[in-house]
CSV table of C-alpha atoms and ligand atoms in Angstrom, one decimal:
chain,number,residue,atom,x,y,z
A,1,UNK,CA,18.2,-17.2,-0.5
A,2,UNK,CA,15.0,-15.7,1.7
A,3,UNK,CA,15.2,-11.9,1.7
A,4,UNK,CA,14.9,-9.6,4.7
A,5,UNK,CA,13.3,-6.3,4.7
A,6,UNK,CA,13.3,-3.4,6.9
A,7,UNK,CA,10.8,-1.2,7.1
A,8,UNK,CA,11.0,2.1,9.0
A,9,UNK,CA,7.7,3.9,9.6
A,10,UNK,CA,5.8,4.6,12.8
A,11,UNK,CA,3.2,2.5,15.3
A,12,UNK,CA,0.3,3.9,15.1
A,13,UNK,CA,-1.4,1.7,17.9
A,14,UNK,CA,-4.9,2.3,16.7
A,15,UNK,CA,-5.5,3.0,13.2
A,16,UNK,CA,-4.5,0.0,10.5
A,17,UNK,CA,-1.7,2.1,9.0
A,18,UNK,CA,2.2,2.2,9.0
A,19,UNK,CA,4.0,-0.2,10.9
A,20,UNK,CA,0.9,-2.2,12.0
A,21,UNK,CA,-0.2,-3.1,8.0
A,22,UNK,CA,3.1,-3.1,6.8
A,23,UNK,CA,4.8,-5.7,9.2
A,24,UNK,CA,2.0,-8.3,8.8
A,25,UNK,CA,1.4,-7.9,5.0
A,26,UNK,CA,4.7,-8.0,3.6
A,27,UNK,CA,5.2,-11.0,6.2
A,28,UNK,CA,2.6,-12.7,4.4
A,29,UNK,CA,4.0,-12.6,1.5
A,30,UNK,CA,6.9,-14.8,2.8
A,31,UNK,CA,9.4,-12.2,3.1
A,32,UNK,CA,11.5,-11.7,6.7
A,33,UNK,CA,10.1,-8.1,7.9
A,34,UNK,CA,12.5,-6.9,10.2
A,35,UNK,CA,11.2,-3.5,12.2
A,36,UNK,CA,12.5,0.3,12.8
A,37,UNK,CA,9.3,2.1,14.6
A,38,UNK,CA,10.3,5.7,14.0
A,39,UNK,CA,7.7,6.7,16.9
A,40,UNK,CA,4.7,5.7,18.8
A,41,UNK,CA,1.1,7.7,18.5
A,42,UNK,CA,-2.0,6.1,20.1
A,43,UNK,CA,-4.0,6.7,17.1
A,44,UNK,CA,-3.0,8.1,13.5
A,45,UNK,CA,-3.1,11.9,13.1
A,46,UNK,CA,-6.1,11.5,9.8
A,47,UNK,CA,-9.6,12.4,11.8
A,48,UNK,CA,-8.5,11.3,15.1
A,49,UNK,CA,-8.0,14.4,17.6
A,50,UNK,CA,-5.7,14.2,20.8
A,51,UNK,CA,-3.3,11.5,19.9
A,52,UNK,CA,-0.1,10.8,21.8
A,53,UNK,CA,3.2,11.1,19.8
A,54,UNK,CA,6.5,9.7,21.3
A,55,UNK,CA,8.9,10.6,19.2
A,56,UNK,CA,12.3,7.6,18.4
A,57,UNK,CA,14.9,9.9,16.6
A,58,UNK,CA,16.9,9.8,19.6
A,59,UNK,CA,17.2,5.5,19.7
A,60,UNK,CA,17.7,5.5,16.1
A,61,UNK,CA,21.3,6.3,16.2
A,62,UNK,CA,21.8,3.2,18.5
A,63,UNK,CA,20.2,1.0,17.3
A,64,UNK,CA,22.1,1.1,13.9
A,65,UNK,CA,25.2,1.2,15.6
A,66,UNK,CA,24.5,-2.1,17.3
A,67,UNK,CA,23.0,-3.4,13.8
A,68,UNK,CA,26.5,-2.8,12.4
A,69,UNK,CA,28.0,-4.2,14.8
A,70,UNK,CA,26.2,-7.2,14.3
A,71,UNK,CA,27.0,-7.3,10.9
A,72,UNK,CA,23.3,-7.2,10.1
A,73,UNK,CA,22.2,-6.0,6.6
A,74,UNK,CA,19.1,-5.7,5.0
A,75,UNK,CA,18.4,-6.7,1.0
A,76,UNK,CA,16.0,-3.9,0.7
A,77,UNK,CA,14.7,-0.9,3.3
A,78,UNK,CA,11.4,0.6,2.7
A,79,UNK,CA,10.0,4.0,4.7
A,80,UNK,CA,7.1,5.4,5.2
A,81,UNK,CA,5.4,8.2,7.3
A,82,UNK,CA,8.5,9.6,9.5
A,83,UNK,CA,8.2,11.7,12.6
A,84,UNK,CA,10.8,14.3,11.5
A,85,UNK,CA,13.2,15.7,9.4
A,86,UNK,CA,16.0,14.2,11.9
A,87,UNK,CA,14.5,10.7,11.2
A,88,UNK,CA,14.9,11.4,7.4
A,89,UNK,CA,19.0,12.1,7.9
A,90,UNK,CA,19.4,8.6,10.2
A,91,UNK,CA,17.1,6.8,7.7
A,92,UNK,CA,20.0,7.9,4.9
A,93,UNK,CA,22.5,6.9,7.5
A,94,UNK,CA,20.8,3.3,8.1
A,95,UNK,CA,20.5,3.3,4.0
A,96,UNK,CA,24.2,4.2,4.4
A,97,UNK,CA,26.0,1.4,6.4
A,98,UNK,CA,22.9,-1.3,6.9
A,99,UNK,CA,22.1,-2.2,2.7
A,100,UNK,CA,23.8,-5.1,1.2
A,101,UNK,CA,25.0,-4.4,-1.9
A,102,UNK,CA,22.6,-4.6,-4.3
A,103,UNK,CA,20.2,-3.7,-1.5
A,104,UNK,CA,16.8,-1.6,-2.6
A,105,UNK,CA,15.8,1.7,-1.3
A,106,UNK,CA,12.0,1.8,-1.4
A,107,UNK,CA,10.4,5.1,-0.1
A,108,UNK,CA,7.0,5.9,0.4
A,109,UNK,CA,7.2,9.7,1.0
A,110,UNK,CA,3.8,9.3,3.4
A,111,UNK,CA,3.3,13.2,4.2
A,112,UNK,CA,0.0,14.5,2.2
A,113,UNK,CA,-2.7,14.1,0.2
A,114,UNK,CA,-5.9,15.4,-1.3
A,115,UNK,CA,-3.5,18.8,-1.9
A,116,UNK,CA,-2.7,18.7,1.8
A,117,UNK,CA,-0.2,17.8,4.3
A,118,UNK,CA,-0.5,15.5,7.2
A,119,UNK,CA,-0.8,17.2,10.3
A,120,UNK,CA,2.5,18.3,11.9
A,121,UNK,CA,4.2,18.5,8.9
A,122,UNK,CA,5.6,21.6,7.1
A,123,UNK,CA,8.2,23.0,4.3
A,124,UNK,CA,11.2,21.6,5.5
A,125,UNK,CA,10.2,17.9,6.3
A,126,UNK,CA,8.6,18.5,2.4
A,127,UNK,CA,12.4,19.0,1.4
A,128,UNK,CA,14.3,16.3,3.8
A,129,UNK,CA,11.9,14.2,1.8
A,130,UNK,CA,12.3,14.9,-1.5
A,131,UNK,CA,16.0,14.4,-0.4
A,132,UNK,CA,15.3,10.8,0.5
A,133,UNK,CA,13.4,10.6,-2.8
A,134,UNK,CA,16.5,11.9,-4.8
A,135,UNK,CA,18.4,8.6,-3.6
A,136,UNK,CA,16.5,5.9,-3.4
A,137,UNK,CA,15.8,3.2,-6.1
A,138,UNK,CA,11.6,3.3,-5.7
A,139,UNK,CA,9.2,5.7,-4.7
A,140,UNK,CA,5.6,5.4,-4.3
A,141,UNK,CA,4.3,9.3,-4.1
A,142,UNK,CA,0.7,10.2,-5.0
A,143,UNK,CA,-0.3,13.4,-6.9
A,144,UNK,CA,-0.1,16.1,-4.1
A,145,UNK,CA,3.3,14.2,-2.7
A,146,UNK,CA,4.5,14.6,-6.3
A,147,UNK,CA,3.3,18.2,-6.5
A,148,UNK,CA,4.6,19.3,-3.2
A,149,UNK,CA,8.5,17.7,-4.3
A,150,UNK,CA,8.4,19.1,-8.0
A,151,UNK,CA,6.5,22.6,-7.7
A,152,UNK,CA,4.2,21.3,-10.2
A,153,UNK,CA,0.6,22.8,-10.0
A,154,UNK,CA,-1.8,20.4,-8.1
A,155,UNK,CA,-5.1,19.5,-9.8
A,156,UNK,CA,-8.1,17.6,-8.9
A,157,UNK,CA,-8.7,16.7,-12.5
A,158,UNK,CA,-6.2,16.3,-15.0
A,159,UNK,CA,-5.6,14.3,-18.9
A,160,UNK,CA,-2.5,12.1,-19.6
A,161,UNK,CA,-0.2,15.2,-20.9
A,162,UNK,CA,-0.6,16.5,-17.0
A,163,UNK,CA,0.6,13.1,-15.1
A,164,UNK,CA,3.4,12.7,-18.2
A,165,UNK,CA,4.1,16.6,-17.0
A,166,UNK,CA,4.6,15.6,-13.6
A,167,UNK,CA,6.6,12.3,-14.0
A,168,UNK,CA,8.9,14.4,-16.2
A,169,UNK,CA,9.2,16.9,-13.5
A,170,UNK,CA,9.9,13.8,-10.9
A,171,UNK,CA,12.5,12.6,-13.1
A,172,UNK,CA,14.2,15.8,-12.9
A,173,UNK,CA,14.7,15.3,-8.7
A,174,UNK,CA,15.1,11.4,-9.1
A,175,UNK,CA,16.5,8.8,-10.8
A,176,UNK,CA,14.7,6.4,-8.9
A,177,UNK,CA,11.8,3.8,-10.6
A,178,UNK,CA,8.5,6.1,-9.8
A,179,UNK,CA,5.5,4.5,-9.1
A,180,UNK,CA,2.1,7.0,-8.7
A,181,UNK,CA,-0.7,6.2,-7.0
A,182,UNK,CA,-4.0,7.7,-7.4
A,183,UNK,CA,-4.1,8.3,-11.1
A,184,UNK,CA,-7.7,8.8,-12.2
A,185,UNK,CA,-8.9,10.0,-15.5
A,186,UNK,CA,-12.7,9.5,-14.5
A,187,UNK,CA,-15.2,8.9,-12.2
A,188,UNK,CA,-15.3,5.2,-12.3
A,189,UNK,CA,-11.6,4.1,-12.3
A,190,UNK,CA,-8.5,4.8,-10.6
A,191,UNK,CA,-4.9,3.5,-10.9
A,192,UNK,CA,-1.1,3.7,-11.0
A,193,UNK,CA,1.3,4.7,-13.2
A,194,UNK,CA,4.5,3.3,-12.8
A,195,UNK,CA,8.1,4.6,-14.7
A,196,UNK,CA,10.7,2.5,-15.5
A,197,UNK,CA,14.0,4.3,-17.6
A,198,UNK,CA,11.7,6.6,-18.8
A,199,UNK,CA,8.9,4.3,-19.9
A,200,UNK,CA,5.1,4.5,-18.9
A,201,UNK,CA,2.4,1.7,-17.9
A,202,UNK,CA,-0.6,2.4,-16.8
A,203,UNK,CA,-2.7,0.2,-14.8
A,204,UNK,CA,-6.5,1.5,-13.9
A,205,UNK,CA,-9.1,-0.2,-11.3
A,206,UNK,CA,-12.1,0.5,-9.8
A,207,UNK,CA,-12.3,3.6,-8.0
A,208,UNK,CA,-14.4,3.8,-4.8
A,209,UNK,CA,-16.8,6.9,-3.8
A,210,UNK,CA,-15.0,7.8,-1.0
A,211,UNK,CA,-11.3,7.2,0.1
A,212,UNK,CA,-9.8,5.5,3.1
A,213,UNK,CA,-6.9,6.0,5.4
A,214,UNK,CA,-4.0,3.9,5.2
A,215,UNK,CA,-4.5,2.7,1.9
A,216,UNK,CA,-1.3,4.4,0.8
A,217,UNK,CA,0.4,1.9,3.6
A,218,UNK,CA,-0.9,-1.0,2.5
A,219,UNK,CA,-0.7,-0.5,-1.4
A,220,UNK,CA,3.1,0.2,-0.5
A,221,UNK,CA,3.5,-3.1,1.8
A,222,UNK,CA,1.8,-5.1,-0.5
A,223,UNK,CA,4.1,-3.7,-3.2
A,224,UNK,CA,6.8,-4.2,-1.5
A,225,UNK,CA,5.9,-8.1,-0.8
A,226,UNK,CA,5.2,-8.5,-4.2
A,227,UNK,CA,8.8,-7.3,-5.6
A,228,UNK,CA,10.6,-8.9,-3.3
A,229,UNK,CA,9.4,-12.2,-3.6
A,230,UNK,CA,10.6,-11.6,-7.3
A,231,UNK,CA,7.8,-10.2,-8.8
A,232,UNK,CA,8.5,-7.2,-11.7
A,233,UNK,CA,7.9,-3.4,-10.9
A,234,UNK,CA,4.7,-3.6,-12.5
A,235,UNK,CA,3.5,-6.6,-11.8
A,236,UNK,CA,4.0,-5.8,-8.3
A,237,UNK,CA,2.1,-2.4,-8.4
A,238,UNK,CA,-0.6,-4.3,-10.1
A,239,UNK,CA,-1.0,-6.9,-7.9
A,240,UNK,CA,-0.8,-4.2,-4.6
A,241,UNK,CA,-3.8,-2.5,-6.5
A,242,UNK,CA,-5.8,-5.4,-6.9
A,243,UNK,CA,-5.1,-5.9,-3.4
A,244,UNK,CA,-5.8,-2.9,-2.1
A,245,UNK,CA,-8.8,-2.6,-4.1
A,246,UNK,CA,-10.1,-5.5,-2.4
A,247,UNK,CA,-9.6,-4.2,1.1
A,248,UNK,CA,-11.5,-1.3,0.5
A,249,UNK,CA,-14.3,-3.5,-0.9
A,250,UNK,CA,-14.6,-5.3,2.2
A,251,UNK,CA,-14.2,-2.4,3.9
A,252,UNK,CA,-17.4,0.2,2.2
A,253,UNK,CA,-20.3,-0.8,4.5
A,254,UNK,CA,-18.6,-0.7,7.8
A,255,UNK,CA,-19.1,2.6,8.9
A,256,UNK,CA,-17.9,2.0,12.6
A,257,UNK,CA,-14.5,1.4,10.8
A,258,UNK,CA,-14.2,4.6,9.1
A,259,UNK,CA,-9.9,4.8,10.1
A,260,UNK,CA,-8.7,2.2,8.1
A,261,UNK,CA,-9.7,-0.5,5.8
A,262,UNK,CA,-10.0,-4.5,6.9
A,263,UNK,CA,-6.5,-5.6,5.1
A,264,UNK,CA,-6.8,-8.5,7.2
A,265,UNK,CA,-9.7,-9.6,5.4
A,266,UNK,CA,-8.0,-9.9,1.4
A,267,UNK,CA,-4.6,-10.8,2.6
A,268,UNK,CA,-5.5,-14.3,1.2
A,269,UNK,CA,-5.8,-13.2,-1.8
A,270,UNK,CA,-2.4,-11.4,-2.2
A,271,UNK,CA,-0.4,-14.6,-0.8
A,272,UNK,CA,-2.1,-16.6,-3.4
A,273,UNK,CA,-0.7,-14.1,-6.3
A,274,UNK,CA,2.5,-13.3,-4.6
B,301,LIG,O1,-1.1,6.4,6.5
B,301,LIG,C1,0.0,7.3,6.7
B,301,LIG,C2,0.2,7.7,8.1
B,301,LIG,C3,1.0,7.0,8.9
B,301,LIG,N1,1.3,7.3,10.2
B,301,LIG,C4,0.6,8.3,10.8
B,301,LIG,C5,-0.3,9.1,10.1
B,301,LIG,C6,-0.5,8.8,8.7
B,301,LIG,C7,-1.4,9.6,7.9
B,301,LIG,O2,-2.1,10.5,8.4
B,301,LIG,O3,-0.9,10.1,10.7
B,301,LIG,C8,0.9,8.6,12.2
């Protein structure tokens, strides 16, 4: 039977993150996307200065309600960036009453990176999220994310024993399959290491010089496409990296487009592996 997916995250209207990559990727990959937008910003907060911000929280409520009543349910629900820790409790709630049965939990605890949080963001949204990341069934931190839940010292470089350190330290918080982006051992490569009942794969790429916004969103989306249409846990974090690799690559020489990377431009080539 087709599966449907909800993803809650925000619109961004300019930016090529969140909502507006997740909704047409994991479409793409055949799988019904249905939508929660958490709030509305003209622009992303990473480099842009002045953006709007309409917060949802307050709709959320409702619109589950009438999703229940409806009888609607969802075979997996995947988050990303969220406007607040009151958005983190009704995302539970939603989790709650709106999964099937087996249904997934798939959270993408978008809040920091490069040792730092996102703008707006403090201690307490930092703990509402590692709460979300203590039930759900998949989550997709990087290295500071994984820091900032666990207490674990954050490093720019780092050897195997480190990341094994830190998954360790994950486990301890969450049961859930972990899947780390941003795992780089030297100057030339990147990748993910992704933990399933304790064991460890390790899949490394090219790494570019510089990094790009949203790429967190759309290695997520395209994961989530990927598993869904049946795909295993690694398999589907390999196939998100070549992907997102790919973006970026089309992406490099564009400096007008420094905000985002051209997603549009691979998506091709991850409906062809999906
Ligand atoms: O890409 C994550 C993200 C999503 N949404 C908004 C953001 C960011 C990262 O900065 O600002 C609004």
């Amino acid at each position: 039977m087709e599966k449907r997916v909800l993803t809650i995250q925000d619109i961004s209207c300019v930016g090529r993150c969140s909502l507006t990559v997740a909704l047409p990727i994991i479409s793409a990959c055949g799988i019904e996307t249905s939508v929660l937008p958490s709030a509305v910003l003209s622009t992303h907060t990473g480099g842009f200065t002045g953006y709007t911000f309409r917060d949802l929280s307050d709709d959320m409520p409702a619109i589950k309600n009438h999703w229940v009543k409806e009888s609607i349910k969802f075979d997996a629900i995947y988050t990303g960036y969220l406007g607040s820790v009151a958005q983190i409790d009704y995302v539970l709630d939603i989790m709650k009453d709106t999964l099937t049965e087996n249904g997934v939990r798939i959270v993408d605890p978008a809040m920091a990176d490069n040792g730092k949080l996102y703008a707006g963001f403090d201690e307490d949204y930092v703990q509402a999220m590692k709460r979300l990341c203590a039930s759900a069934d998949f989550i997709l931190p990087n290295i500071t994310e994984a820091c900032m839940f666990t207490g674990y010292e954050y490093r720019e470089e780092y050897d195997e024993a480190y990341i094994k350190g830190l998954i360790d330290a994950l486990g301890k918080i969450s049961s859930a399959k972990i899947v780390l982006t941003g795992v780089s051992y030297d100057k030339a490569t990147t990748g993910v290491v992704v933990c399933e009942d304790g064991s460890l794969k390790y899949y490394r790429h090219k790494r570019f010089e510089k990094s790009y916004h949203g790429t967190g969103d759309v290695y997520a989306s395209a994961f989530v496409g990927a598993y869904m249409r049946g795909h295993s846990a690694y398999d589907s974090a390999v196939i998100a990296a070549d992907y997102t690799t790919e973006c970026m690559r089309n992406t490099k020489d564009d400096k007008s487009k420094w905000y985002g990377v051209s997603f549009e431009s691979a998506i091709k080539t991850l409906v062809e592996r999906v």
